CSV table of C-alpha atoms in Angstrom, one decimal:
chain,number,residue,atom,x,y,z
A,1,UNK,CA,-3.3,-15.1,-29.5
A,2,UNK,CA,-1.5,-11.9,-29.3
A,3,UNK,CA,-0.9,-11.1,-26.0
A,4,UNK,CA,-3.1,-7.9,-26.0
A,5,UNK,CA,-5.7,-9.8,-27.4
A,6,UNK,CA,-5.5,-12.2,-24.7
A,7,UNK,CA,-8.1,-12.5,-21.5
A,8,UNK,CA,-6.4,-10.7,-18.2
A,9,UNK,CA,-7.3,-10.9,-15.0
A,10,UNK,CA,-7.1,-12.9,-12.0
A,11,UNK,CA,-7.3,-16.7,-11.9
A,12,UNK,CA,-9.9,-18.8,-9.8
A,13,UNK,CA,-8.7,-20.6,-7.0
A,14,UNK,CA,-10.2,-23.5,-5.2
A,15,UNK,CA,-12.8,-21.0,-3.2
A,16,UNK,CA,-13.9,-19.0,-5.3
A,17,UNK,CA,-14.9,-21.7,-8.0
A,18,UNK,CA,-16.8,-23.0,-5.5
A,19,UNK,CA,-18.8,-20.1,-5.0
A,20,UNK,CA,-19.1,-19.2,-8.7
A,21,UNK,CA,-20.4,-22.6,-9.3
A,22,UNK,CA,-22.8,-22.3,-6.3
A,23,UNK,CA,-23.9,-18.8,-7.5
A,24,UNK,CA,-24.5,-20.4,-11.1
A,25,UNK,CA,-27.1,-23.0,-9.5
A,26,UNK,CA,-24.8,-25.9,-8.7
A,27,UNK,CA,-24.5,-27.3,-5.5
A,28,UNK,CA,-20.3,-28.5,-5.7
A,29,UNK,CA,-19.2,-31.1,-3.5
A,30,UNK,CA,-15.7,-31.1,-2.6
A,31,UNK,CA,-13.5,-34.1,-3.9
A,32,UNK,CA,-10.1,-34.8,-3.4
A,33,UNK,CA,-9.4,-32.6,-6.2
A,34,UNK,CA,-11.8,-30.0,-7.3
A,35,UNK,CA,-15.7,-30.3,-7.2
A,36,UNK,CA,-18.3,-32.6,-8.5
A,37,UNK,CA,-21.6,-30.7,-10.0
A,38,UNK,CA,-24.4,-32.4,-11.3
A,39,UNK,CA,-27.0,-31.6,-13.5
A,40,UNK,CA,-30.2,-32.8,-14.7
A,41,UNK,CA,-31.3,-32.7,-18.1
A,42,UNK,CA,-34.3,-33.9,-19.6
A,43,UNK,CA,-33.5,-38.0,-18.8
A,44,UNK,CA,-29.9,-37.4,-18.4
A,45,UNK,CA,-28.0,-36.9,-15.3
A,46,UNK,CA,-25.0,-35.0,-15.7
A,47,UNK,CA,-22.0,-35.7,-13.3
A,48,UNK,CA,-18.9,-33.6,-13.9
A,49,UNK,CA,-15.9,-33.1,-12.5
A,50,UNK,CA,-14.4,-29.4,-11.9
A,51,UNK,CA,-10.7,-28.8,-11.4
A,52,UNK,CA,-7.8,-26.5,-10.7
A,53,UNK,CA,-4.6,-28.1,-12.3
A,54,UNK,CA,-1.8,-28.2,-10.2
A,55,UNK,CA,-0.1,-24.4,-10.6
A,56,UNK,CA,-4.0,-23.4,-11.0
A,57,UNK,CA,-3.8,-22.4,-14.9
A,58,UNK,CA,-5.7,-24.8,-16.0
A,59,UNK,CA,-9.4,-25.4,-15.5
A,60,UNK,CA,-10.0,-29.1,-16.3
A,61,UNK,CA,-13.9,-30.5,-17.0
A,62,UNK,CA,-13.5,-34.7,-16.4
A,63,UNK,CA,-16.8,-36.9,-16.9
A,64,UNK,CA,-16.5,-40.1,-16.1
A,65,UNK,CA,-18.0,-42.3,-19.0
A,66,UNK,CA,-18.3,-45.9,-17.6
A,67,UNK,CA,-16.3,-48.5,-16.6
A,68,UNK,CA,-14.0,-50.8,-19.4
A,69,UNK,CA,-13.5,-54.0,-17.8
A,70,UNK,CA,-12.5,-55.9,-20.7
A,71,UNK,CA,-11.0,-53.3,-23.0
A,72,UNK,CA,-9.7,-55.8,-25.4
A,73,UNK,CA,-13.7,-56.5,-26.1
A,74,UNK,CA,-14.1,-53.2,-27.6
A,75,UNK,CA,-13.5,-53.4,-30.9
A,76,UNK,CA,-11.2,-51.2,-33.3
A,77,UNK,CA,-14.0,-49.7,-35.4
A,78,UNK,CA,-15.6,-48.6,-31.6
A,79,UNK,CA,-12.1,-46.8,-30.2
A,80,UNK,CA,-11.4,-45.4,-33.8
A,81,UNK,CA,-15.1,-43.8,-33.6
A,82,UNK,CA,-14.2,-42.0,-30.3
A,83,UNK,CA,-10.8,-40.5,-32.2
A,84,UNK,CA,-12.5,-39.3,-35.0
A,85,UNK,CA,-15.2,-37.9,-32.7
A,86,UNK,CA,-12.1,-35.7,-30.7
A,87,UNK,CA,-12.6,-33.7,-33.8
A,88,UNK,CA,-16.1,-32.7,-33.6
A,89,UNK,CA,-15.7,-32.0,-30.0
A,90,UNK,CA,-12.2,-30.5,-29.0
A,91,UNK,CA,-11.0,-29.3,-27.1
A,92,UNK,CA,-13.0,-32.4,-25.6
A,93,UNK,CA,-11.5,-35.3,-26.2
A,94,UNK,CA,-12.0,-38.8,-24.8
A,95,UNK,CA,-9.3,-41.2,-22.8
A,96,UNK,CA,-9.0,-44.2,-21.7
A,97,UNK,CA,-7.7,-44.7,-18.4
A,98,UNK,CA,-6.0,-48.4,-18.4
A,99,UNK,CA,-5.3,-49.0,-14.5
A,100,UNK,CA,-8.5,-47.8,-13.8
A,101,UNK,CA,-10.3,-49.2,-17.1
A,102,UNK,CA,-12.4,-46.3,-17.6
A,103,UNK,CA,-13.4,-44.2,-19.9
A,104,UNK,CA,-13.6,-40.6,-19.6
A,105,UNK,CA,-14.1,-37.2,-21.7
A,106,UNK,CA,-12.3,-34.1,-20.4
A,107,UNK,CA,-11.6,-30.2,-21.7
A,108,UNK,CA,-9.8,-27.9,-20.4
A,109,UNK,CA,-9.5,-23.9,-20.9
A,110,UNK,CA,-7.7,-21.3,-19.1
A,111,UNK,CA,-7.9,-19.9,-15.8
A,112,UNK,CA,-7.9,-16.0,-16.4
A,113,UNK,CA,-10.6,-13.6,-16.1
A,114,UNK,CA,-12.9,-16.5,-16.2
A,115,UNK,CA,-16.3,-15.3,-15.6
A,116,UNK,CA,-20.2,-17.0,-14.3
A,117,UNK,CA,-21.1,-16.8,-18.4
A,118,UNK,CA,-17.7,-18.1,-19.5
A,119,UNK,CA,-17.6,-21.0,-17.0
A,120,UNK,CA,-21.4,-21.8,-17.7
A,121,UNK,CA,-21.0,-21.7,-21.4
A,122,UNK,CA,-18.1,-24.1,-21.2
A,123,UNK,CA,-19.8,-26.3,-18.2
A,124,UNK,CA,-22.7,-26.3,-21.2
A,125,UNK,CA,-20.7,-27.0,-24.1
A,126,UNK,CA,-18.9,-30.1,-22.3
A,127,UNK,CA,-22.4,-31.5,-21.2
A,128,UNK,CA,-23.5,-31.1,-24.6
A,129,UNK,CA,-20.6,-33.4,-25.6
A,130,UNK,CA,-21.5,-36.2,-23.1
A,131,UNK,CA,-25.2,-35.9,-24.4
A,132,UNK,CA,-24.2,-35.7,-28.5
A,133,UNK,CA,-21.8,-39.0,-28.1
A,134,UNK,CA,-23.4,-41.8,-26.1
A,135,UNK,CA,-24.0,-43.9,-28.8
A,136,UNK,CA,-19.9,-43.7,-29.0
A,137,UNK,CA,-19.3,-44.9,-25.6
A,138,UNK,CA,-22.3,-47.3,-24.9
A,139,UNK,CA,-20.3,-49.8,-24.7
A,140,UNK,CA,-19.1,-48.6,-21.2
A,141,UNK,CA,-20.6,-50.4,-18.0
């Protein structure tokens, strides 16, 4: 975009994302890096990752998926599915993680003038992208 048409403001940093999140409903637990939220919806429980990238541009959304342990298993037509699905959901996309052998889905936006409403609506939208493609990844442990 344009730069005038671009958001301005100030970026979130480690704190206050944690008190946006907790002021949205979410009770964030502190990881290594970033916060884990969870939410329940209807049979689904949601577990999702939220992180500053390193120079704090970046927010990142990670889900972990399941585990992989025999990724030469999973056949072509079931990885090429997840590929073509990056479409439907970007900027979600899946990856595969080899040393760990799991599968995840992460999104990403950027950290400026990021308010309660913008994070929720992208918190939703990503969660609504775990829900709309587990038949994709139900091959995951």
């Amino acid at each position: 975009l344009p730069a005038p048409a671009r958001a301005q403001g100030a970026a979130l940093n480690d704190d206050s994302l944690a008190k946006m999140l907790g002021g949205m409903g979410y009770a964030p637990k502190k990881l290594t890096k970033g916060f884990l939220i969870v939410a329940r919806q209807d049979k689904w429980t949601l577990n999702v990752q939220v992180v500053l990238s390193a120079d704090q541009s970046k927010i990142g959304l990670n889900a972990n998926l399941g585990d992989v342990p025999n990724d030469q298993a999973v056949t072509a037509p079931q990885w090429k599915a997840l590929l073509v699905a990056n479409v439907d959901i970007e900027p979600s996309a899946f990856y595969f993680d080899v040393k760990q052998k799991r599968l995840y889905l992460h999104r990403s936006f950027d950290n400026r003038a990021v308010t309660s409403a913008v994070l929720k609506g992208q918190i939703d939208y990503f969660m609504g992208n775990i829900r709309s493609t587990a038949s994709l990844w139900s091959f995951t442990k």
